[in-house]
Every structure is written in C-alpha cells, then in structure tokens.
CSV table of C-alpha atoms in Angstrom, one decimal:
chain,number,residue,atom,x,y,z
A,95,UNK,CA,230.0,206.4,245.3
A,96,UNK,CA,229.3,203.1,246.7
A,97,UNK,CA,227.1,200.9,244.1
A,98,UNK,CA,224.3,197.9,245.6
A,99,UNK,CA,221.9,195.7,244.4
A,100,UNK,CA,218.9,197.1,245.2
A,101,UNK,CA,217.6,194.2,247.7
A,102,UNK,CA,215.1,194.4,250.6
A,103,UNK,CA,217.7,193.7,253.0
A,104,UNK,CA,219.6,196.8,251.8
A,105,UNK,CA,216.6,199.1,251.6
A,106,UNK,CA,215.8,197.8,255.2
A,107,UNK,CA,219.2,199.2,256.1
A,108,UNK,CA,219.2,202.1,254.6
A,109,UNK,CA,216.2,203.6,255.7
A,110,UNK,CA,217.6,202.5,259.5
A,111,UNK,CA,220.6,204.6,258.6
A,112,UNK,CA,218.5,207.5,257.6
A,113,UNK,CA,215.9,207.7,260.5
A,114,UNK,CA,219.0,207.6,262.7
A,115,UNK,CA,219.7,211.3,261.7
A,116,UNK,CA,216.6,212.8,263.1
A,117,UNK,CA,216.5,215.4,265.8
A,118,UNK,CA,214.5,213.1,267.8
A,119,UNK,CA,217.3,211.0,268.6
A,120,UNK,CA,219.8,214.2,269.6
A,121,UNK,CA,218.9,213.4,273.2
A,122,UNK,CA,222.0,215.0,274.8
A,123,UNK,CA,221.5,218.6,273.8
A,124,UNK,CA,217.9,218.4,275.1
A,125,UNK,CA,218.8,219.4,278.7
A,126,UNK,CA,221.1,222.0,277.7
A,127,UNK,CA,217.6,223.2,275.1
A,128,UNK,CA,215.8,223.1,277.6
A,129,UNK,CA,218.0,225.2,280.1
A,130,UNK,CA,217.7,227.8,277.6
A,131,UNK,CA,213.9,228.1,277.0
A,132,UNK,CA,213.1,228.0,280.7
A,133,UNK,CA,215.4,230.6,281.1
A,134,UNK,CA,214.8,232.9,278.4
A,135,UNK,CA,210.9,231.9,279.4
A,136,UNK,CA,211.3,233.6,283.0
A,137,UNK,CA,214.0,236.2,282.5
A,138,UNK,CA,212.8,237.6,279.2
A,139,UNK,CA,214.9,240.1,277.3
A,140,UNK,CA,217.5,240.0,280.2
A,141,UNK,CA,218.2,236.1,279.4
A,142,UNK,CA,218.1,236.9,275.8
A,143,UNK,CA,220.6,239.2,275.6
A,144,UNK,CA,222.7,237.0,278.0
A,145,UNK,CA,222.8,234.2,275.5
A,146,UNK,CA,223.3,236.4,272.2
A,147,UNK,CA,226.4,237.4,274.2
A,148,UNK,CA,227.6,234.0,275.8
A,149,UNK,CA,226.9,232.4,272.0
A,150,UNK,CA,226.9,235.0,269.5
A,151,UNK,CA,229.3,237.3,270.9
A,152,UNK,CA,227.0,240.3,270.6
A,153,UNK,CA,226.3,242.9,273.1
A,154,UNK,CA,222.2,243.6,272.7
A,155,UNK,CA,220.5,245.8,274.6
A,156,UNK,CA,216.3,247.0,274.2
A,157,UNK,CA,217.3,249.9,271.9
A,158,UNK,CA,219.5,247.7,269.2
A,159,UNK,CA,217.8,244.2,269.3
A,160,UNK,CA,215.7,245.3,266.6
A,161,UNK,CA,216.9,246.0,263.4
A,162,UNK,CA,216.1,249.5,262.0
A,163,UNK,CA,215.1,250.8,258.6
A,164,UNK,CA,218.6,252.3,258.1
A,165,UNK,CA,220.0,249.0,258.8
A,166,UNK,CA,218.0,247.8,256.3
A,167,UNK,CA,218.5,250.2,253.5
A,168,UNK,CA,222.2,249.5,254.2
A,169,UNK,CA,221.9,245.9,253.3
A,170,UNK,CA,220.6,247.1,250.0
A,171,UNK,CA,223.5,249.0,249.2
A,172,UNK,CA,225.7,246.8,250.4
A,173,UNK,CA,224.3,243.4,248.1
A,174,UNK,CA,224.9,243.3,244.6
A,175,UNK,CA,221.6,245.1,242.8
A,176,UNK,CA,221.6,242.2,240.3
A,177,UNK,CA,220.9,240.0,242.8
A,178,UNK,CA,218.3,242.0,244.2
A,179,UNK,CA,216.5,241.6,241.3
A,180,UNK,CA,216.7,238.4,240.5
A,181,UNK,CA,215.3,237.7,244.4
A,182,UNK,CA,212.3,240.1,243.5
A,183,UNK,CA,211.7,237.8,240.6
A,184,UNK,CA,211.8,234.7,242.4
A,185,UNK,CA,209.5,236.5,245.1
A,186,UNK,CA,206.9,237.0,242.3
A,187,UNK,CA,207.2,233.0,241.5
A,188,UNK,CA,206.5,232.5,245.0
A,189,UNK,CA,203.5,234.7,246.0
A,190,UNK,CA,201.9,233.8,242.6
A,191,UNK,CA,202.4,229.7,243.5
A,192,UNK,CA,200.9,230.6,246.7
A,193,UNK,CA,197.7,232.3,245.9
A,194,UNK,CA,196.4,229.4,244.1
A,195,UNK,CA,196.3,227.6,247.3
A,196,UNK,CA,194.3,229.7,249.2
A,197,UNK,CA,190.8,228.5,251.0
A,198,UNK,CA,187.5,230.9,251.7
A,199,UNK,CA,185.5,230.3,254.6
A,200,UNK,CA,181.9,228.7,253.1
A,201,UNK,CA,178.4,228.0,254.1
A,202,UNK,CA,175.5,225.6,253.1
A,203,UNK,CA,172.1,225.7,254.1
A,204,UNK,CA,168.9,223.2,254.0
A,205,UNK,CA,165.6,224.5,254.2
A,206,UNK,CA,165.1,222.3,257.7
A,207,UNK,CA,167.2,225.4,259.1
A,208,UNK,CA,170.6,224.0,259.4
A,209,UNK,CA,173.5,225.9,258.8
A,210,UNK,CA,176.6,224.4,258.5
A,211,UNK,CA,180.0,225.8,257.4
A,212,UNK,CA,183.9,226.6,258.2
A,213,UNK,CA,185.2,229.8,258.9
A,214,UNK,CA,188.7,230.3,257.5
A,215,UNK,CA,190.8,232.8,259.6
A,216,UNK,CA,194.8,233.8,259.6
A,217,UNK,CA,197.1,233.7,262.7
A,218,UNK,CA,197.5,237.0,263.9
A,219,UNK,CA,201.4,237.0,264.0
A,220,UNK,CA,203.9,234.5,262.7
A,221,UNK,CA,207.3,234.0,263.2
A,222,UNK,CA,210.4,233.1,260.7
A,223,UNK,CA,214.0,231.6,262.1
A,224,UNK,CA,216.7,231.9,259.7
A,225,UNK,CA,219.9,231.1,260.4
A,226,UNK,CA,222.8,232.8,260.6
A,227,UNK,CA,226.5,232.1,260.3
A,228,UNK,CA,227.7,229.7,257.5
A,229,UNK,CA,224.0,229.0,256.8
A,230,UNK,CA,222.4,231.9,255.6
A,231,UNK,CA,220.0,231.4,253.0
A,232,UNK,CA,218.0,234.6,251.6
A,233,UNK,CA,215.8,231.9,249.7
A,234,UNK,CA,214.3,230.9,252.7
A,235,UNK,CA,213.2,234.2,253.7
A,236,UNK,CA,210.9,233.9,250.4
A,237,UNK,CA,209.6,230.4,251.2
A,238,UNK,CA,208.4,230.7,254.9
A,239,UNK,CA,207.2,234.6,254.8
A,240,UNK,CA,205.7,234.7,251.2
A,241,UNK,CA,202.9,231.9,252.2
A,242,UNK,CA,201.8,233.7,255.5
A,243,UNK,CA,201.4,237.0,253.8
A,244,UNK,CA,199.3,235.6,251.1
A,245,UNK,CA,197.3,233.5,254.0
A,246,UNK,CA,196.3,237.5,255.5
A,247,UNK,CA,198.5,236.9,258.4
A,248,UNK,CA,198.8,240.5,259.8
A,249,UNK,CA,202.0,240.4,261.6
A,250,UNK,CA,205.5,238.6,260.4
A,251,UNK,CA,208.6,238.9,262.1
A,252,UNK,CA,211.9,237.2,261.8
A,253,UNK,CA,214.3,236.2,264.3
A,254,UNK,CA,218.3,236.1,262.6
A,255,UNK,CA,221.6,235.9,264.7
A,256,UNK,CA,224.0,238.7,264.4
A,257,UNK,CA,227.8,238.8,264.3
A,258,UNK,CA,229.9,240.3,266.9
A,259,UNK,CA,229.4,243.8,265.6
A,260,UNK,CA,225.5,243.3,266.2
A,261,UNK,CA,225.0,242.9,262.0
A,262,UNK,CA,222.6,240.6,260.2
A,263,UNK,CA,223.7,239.2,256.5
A,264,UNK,CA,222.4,241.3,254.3
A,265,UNK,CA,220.8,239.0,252.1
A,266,UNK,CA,218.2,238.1,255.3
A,267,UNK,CA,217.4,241.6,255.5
A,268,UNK,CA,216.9,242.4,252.1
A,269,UNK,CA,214.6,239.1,251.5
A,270,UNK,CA,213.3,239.8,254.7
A,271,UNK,CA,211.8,243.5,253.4
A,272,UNK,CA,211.1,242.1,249.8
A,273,UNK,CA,209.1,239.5,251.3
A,274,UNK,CA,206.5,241.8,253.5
A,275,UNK,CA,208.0,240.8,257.1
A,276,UNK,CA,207.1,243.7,259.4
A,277,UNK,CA,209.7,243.0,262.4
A,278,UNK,CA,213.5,241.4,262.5
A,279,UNK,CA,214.9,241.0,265.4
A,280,UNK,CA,218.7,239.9,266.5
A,281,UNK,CA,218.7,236.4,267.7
A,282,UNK,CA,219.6,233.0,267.3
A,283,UNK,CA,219.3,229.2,268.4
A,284,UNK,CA,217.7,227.9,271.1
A,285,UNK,CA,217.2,231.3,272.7
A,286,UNK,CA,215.3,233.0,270.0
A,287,UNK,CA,213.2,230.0,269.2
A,288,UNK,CA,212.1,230.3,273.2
A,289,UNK,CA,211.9,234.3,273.0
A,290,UNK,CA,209.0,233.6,269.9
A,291,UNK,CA,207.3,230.9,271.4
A,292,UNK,CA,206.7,232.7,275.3
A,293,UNK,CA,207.7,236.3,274.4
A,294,UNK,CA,209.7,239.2,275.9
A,295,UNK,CA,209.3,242.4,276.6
A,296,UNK,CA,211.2,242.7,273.0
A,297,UNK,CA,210.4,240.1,271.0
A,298,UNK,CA,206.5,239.3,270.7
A,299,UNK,CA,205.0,235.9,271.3
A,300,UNK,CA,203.9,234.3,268.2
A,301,UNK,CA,201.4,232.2,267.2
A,302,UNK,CA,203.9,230.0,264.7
A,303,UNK,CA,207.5,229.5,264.1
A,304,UNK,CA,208.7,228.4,260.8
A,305,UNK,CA,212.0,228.0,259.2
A,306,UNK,CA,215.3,225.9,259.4
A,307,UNK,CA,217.9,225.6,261.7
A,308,UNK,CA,220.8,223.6,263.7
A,309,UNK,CA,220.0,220.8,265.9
A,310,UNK,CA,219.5,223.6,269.0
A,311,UNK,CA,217.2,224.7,267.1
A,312,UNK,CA,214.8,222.2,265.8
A,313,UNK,CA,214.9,220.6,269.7
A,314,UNK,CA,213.7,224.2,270.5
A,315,UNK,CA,211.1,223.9,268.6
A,316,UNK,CA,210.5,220.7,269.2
A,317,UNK,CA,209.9,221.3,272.8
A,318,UNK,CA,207.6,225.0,272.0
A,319,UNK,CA,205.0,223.1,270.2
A,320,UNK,CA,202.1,223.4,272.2
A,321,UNK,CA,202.9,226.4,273.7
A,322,UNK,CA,203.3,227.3,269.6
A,323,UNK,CA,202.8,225.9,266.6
A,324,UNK,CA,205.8,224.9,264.6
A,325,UNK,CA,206.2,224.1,260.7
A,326,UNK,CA,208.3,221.2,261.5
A,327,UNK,CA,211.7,219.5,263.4
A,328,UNK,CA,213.2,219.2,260.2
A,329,UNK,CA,216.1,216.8,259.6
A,330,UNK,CA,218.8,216.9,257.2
A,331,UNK,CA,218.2,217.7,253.5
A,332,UNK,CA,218.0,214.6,251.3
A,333,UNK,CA,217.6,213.8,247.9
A,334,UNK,CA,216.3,210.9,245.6
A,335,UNK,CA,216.4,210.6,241.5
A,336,UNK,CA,214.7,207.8,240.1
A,337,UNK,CA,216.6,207.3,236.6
A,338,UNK,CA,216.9,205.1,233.7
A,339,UNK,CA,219.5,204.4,230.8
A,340,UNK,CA,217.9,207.6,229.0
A,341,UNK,CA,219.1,210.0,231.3
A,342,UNK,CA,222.6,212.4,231.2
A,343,UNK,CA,224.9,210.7,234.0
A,344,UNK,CA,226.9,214.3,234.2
A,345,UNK,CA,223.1,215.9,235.0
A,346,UNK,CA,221.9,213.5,237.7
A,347,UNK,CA,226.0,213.4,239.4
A,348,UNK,CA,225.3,217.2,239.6
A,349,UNK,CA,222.1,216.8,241.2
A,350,UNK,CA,223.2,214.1,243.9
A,351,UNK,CA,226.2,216.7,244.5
A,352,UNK,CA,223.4,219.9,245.1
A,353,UNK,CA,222.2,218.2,248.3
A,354,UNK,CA,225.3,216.1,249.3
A,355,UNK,CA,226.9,219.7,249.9
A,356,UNK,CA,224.5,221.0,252.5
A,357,UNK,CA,225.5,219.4,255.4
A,358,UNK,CA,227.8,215.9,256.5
A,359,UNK,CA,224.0,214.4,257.3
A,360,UNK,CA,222.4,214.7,254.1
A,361,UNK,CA,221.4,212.0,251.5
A,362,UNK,CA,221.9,211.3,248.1
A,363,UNK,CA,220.3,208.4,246.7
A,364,UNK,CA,219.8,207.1,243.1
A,365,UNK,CA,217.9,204.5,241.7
A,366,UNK,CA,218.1,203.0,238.3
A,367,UNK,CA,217.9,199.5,236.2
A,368,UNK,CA,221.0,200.4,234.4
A,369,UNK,CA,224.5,199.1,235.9
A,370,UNK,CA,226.2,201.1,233.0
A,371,UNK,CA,224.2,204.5,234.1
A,372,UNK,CA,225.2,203.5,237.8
A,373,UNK,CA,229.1,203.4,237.1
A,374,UNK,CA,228.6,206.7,234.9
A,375,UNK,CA,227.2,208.6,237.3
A,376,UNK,CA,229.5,207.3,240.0
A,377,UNK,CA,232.2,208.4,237.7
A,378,UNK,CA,230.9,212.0,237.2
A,379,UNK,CA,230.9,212.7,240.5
A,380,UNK,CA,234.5,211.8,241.2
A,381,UNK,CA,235.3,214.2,238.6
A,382,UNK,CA,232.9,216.6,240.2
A,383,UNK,CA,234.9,216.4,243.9
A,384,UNK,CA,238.2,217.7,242.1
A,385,UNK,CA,236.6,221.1,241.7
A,386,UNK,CA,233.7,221.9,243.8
A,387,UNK,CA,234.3,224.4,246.6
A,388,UNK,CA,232.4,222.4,249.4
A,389,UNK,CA,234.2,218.7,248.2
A,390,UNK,CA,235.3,217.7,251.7
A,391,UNK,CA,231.4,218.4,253.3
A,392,UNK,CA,230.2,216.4,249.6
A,393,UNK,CA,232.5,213.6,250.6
A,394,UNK,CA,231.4,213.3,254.2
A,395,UNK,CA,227.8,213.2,252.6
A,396,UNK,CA,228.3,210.5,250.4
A,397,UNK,CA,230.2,208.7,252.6
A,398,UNK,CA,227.4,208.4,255.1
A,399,UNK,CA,224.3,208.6,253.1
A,400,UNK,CA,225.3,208.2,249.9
A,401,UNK,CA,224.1,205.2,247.9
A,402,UNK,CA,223.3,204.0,243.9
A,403,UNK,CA,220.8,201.4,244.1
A,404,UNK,CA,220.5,199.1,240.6
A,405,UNK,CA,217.3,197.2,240.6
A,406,UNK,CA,215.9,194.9,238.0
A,407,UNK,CA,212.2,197.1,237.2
A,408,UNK,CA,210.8,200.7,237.3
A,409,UNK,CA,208.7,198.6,239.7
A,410,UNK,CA,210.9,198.0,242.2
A,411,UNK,CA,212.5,201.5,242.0
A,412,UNK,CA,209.0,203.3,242.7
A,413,UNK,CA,208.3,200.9,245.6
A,414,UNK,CA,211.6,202.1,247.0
A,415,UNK,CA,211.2,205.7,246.5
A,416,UNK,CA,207.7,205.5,248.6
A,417,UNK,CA,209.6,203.6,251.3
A,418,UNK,CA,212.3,206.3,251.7
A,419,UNK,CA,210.0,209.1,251.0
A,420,UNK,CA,212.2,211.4,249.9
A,421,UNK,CA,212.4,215.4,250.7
A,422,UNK,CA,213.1,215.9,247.5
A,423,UNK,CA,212.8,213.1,244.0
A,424,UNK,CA,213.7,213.7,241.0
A,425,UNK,CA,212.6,211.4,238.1
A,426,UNK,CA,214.3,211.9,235.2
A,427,UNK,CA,213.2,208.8,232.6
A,428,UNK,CA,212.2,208.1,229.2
A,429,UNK,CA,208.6,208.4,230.6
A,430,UNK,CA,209.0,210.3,234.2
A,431,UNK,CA,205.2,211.8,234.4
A,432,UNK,CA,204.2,208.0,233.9
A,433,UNK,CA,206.6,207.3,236.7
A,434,UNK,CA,205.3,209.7,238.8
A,435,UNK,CA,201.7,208.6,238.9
A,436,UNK,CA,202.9,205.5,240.8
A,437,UNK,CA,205.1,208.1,243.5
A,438,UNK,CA,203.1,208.4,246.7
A,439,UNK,CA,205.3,209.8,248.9
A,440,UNK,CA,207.7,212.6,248.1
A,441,UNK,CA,208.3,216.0,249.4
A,442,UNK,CA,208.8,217.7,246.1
A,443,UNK,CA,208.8,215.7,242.3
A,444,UNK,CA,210.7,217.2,239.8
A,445,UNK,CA,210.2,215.9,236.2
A,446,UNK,CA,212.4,215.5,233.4
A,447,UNK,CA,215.7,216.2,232.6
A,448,UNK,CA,216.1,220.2,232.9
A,449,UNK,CA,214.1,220.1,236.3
A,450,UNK,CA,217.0,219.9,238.7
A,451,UNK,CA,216.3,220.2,242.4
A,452,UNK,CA,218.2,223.8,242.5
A,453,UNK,CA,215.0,225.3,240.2
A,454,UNK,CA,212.8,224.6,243.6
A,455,UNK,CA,215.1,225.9,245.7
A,456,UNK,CA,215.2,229.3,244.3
A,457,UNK,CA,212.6,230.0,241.4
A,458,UNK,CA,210.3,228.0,240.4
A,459,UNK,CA,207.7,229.1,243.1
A,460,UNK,CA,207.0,225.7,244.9
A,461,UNK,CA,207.7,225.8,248.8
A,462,UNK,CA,211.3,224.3,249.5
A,463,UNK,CA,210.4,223.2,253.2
A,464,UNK,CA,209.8,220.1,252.8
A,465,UNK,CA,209.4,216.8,255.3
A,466,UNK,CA,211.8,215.0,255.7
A,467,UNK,CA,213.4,211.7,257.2
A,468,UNK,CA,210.1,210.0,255.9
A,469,UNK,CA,207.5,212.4,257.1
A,470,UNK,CA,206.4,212.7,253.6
A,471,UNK,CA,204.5,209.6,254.2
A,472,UNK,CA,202.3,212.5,256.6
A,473,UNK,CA,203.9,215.6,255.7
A,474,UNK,CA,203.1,218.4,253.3
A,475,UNK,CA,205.2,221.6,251.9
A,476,UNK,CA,204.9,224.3,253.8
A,477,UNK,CA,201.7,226.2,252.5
A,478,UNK,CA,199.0,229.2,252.8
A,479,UNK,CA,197.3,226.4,255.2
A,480,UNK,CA,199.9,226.6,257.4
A,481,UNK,CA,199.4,229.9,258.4
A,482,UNK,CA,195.5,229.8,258.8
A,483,UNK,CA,193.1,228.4,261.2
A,484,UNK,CA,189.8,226.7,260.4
A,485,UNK,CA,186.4,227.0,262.4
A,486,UNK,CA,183.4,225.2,262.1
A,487,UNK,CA,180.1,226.9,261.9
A,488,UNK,CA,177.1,224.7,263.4
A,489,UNK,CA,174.0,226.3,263.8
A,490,UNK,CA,170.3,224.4,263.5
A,491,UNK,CA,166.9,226.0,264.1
A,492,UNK,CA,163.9,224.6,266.6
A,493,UNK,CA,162.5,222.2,264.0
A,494,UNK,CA,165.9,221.1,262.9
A,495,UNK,CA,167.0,219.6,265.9
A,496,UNK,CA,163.8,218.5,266.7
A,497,UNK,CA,163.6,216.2,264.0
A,498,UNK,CA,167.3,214.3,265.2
A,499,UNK,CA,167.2,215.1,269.1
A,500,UNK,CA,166.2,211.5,270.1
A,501,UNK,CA,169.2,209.9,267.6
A,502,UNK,CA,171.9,212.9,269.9
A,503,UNK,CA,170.3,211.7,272.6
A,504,UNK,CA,170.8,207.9,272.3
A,505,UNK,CA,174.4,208.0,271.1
A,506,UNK,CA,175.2,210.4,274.5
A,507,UNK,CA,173.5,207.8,276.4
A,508,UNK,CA,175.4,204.5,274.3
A,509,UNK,CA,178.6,206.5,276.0
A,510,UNK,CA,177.7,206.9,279.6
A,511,UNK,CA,177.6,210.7,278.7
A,512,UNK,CA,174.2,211.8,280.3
A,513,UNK,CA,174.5,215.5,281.0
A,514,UNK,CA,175.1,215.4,277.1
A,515,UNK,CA,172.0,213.9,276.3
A,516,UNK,CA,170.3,216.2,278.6
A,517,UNK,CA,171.8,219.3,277.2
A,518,UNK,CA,169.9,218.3,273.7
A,519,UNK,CA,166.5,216.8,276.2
A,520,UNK,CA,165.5,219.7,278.0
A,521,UNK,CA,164.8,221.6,274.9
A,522,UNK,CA,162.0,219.8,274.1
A,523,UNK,CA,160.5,219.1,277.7
C-alpha cells in the first residue's frame, strides 16, 4: 500500500480523487435512468415487469410480484437458524439505539395568549431498496426499516430483485420480517426506485426511499427526490483510521481491508506520525491479500483509493480527517476519546482498539448508512428523524397580536409585501 508524506498538496489530491467517485459525475447512465423512470412512471406495472424481464430475467406478473408469507417462511427454513438468531439480536441492538432518538411534538404558552409549538408526525409509508445479486446484505434490512418503525411509520415496504426463478435471497426476507416491514415486493434498479417514487397499480407510492444500491440506482433516486424523499445518493464505502505507534498494525491492516473489499471504488485511508507503524501495516496487508477471498476486488481498492499518510502531529492528522470527512473513522491511539473531541466531521467514530468498523456494521446498534464522499461535513446517519415530519404550531389570541401588529406590519411593508401587512391591518381597523 502506497506510503506519502502527509502534505497539503497530497491531501489536495486526494480528496480530488475521491469526489471524482460520486454518482453526480456518472453522467452517461442518466439518460438511460431516466428512460426508465418515465417509463415505468406512465406504463406502471406493465413497464415494470418489462424491465424485471429485460434485466433480471424474471417473468412477473400482478399475482407473483409480491412476495407471499409461504415465501417467507421458506426463507426461514432455508437460512441457517444460528444465523437467525444472531440477526434477532443485532435487531434488538438496533431498535433499542433508535428509541433514544426519538422527538415528541411540544407546546409553550405565555399568558399574552400565544401558543407556540411543533407537531411531530411520521410518514405514512416508507420504502427500503436492497439490492440483490452479489450485494445482498440482510444487515441493511435492520438499519433502514428498524428506524422507521420506531419513528410510528405505519407502512414499510421493501423493494429486492429476484433471480430468474422469481426468488429473493433469503436473508432479505428473513431481515425483512424480523425487522417489521409489512410489504416486499420483486424489483430492482432503476425500475423499482421509479415504481416507489410514482407508484403502480402493484407497488404503492411512497413517501421515502432509503437504502443502497448500484449507480442505476442512486441516479434513480437522485432524479425521484422531489417527487420523494430520499435518504441519500450514496457513493462508495470508505474508511479512515487515525493511528499512532500504540496501535496493533495486524488490527488496523484488517480494518483498511473490511472496506477495501466492498467495491473497486472504495477507500482506505490511514493516518499516523509513525513511519515504522506505516511500513507495518503496509506489511500486514500484503500478507492479508494471500488469503482473503475478495483479494483481487481489495487490490483494485487499494490501488485506486488506497493511501498511508505519515504526518509530523496528531494535529495535522485530525485536520486531515475533517477535510476528508470520512464515512466511517476509526481512532485507535494511546488517547483516542481525546482525539476525537477535535473530529468534526465523520460519519461514524469508532474508539479504541477492539472497535473495528465491522461492530457497526452488524451489532452494535448505530445506523451503518452513513454520508459519504464528504457529505459528513452536512450529512447525518440515517435516523428516527428521517422518517418523521415536523409542523409548527402558531396560534396568538386578540391581545397577543395586538400588542406586535404594527412591528408585522412594518417589516411587510420594508419588503414591498403589502397584501401581507394588510392581512395583519385589517384586524384592528
């Protein structure tokens, strides 16, 4: 893994390399995204099942597009009931993470007669993407439905490609039940992004679509916001660890590898003040490439988004991180929750030595979508909050609004906006 002097020059570069892989810049499968929406927008089910055919290679029809209970109880005795246990506990972790973030609508009073307040309310239906094919990750499920059934949100579905046979994994399905979704439906890409967003005579329109995808997919949603809300147009994964000499070079190789192996586009970044550490690390994960299963995607990675950084303070390293605001940063350092009171963006911060990314992933109970190619600058995990809606609640009495009319009125005025002043006037003529 390549080693550089952590300079402005190369920082500059990097982050150019890395804002280079969002979805924004994937201009020449727009018009081919776009073909799809408008079509699946005015044919409904008909174009639907058209493109499930053309590029899943699955015959659908109104009667099978949904999948059943059977199918579903199937999936269950098909995955290994181990697993299904340990996805029950990390459901648990979830929903109990999640229920410390919820809001409740509140009022205040004065005795003047205002009342003033915000009314917190939950979508009425939300809907989950998960991929299909090589990428089919059950923990995902957890993260996008767990959060919209703790927020109240009455109705979940999930959209999933099938294979050729019409079949969904059955670790979406099982997920899919453990986490509370209420509807899953057979499609994929572009097409099922557009069937949530406008609606078929199949698929309900939703009111949000969350959850990860190819780049057919994140366009898609891309070009739905508006129509509906979106969690995101998520880019690559990407990691960063911030380490020092203290830390285990095997542990952070490991680490830099968990990430590297998702995808030819991801990052893996270190940063540390020890040159030694550097050429450890780099060392580990050589030895790491001879065994693991996904080595040729890891080396693709690395290749393209792959860096060790050695600067001369923990100063310089923390600046970094905030510049590349990392999806995910670990800090694993003789002092790392000292560190981390200087990290201002990040999408997740793991602490310490035995707090490897993977533990968010799965278990811990943290959301694991994240921004990413610097949107934690702006960006938050996925949360409760994204699946409600907040209102505010103005209401003032006769001798409330008498006492401020004239200042209402004089601002409307200061902007040219005179049938506003008026509305407030002619209640005291």
């Amino acid at each position: 893994m390549r080693i550089l002097e952590l300079t402005k020059e190369e920082q500059d570069k990097v982050l150019d390399a890395l804002l280079q892989r969002s979805p924004a810049n994937y201009t020449e499968q727009e018009a081919a995204v776009r073909e799809i929406i408008a079509s699946v927008r005015a044919g409904g089910d008909e174009a639907l099942f058209a493109y499930e055919e053309r590029f899943d290679h699955c015959a659908l029809t109104k009667e099978t597009v949904r999948v059943t209970r059977q199918e579903i109880e199937e999936a269950y005795r098909a995955l290994d009931p181990e697993l299904v246990e340990v996805m029950r506990r990390a459901a648990a972790n979830i929903r109990a993470f999640h229920e410390k973030q919820k809001t409740n609508s509140w009022i205040t009073t004065t005795e003047e007669g205002t009342i003033l307040g915000q009314k917190v309310t939950p979508i009425a239906i939300s809907g989950c993407y998960v991929p299909g094919g090589r990428a089919v990750y059950p923990s995902s499920v957890l993260m996008n439905v767990i959060p919209a059934k703790v927020a109240g949100v009455p109705r979940i579905i999930v959209c999933t490609p099938p294979n050729a046979e019409g079949k969904c994994p059955t670790g979406t399905l099982v997920a899919a039940d453990i986490a509370g979704v209420d509807e899953v439906y057979k499609a994929g890409g572009a097409q099922a992004i557009a069937a949530m967003a406008f609606g078929t005579e199949s698929v309900p329109r939703v009111d949000k679509i969350t959850g990860p995808g190819n780049i057919y997919v994140a366009l898609a949603k891309k070009a739905c916001f508006g129509y509906t809300g979106i969690d995101s147009v998520a880019g690559p994964s990407e990691i960063l660890v911030i380490a020092d000499e203290t830390a285990n070079p095997r542990y952070i190789a490991a680490d830099l590898l968990s990430q590297a192996e998702h995808d030819p586009l991801a990052s893996a970044i270190l940063l540390t003040t020890s040159r030694s550490f550097a050429e450890a690390v780099s060392a580990e994960i050589d030895g790491f490439l001879q065994t693991l299963s996904r080595a040729e995607i890891i080396r693709q990675s690395l290749e393209n988004y792959g860096y060790i950084f050695v600067g001369e303070t923990m100063e310089e390293l923390t600046e970094a991180a905030n510049a590349i605001a990392s999806e995910h940063m670990e800090i694993v350092t003789a002092n790392p929750f000292e560190v981390m009171t200087k990290i201002r963006n990040a999408g997740a911060i793991f602490l310490g030595p035995y707090s490897s990314e993977p533990l968010g992933d799965y278990y811990a109970g943290p959301n694991h979508i994240l921004p990413t190619n610097g949107t934690a600058r702006f960006f938050s995990p996925l949360s409760v909050d994204d699946f409600v809606k907040k209102s505010s609640i103005i209401s003032y009495s006769r001798e409330a609004l008498e006492k401020v009319h004239e200042d209402i009125e004089k601002f409307a005025q200061s902007e040219g906006l005179t049938a506003h002043a008026n509305s407030v006037h002619v209640r005291f003529e």
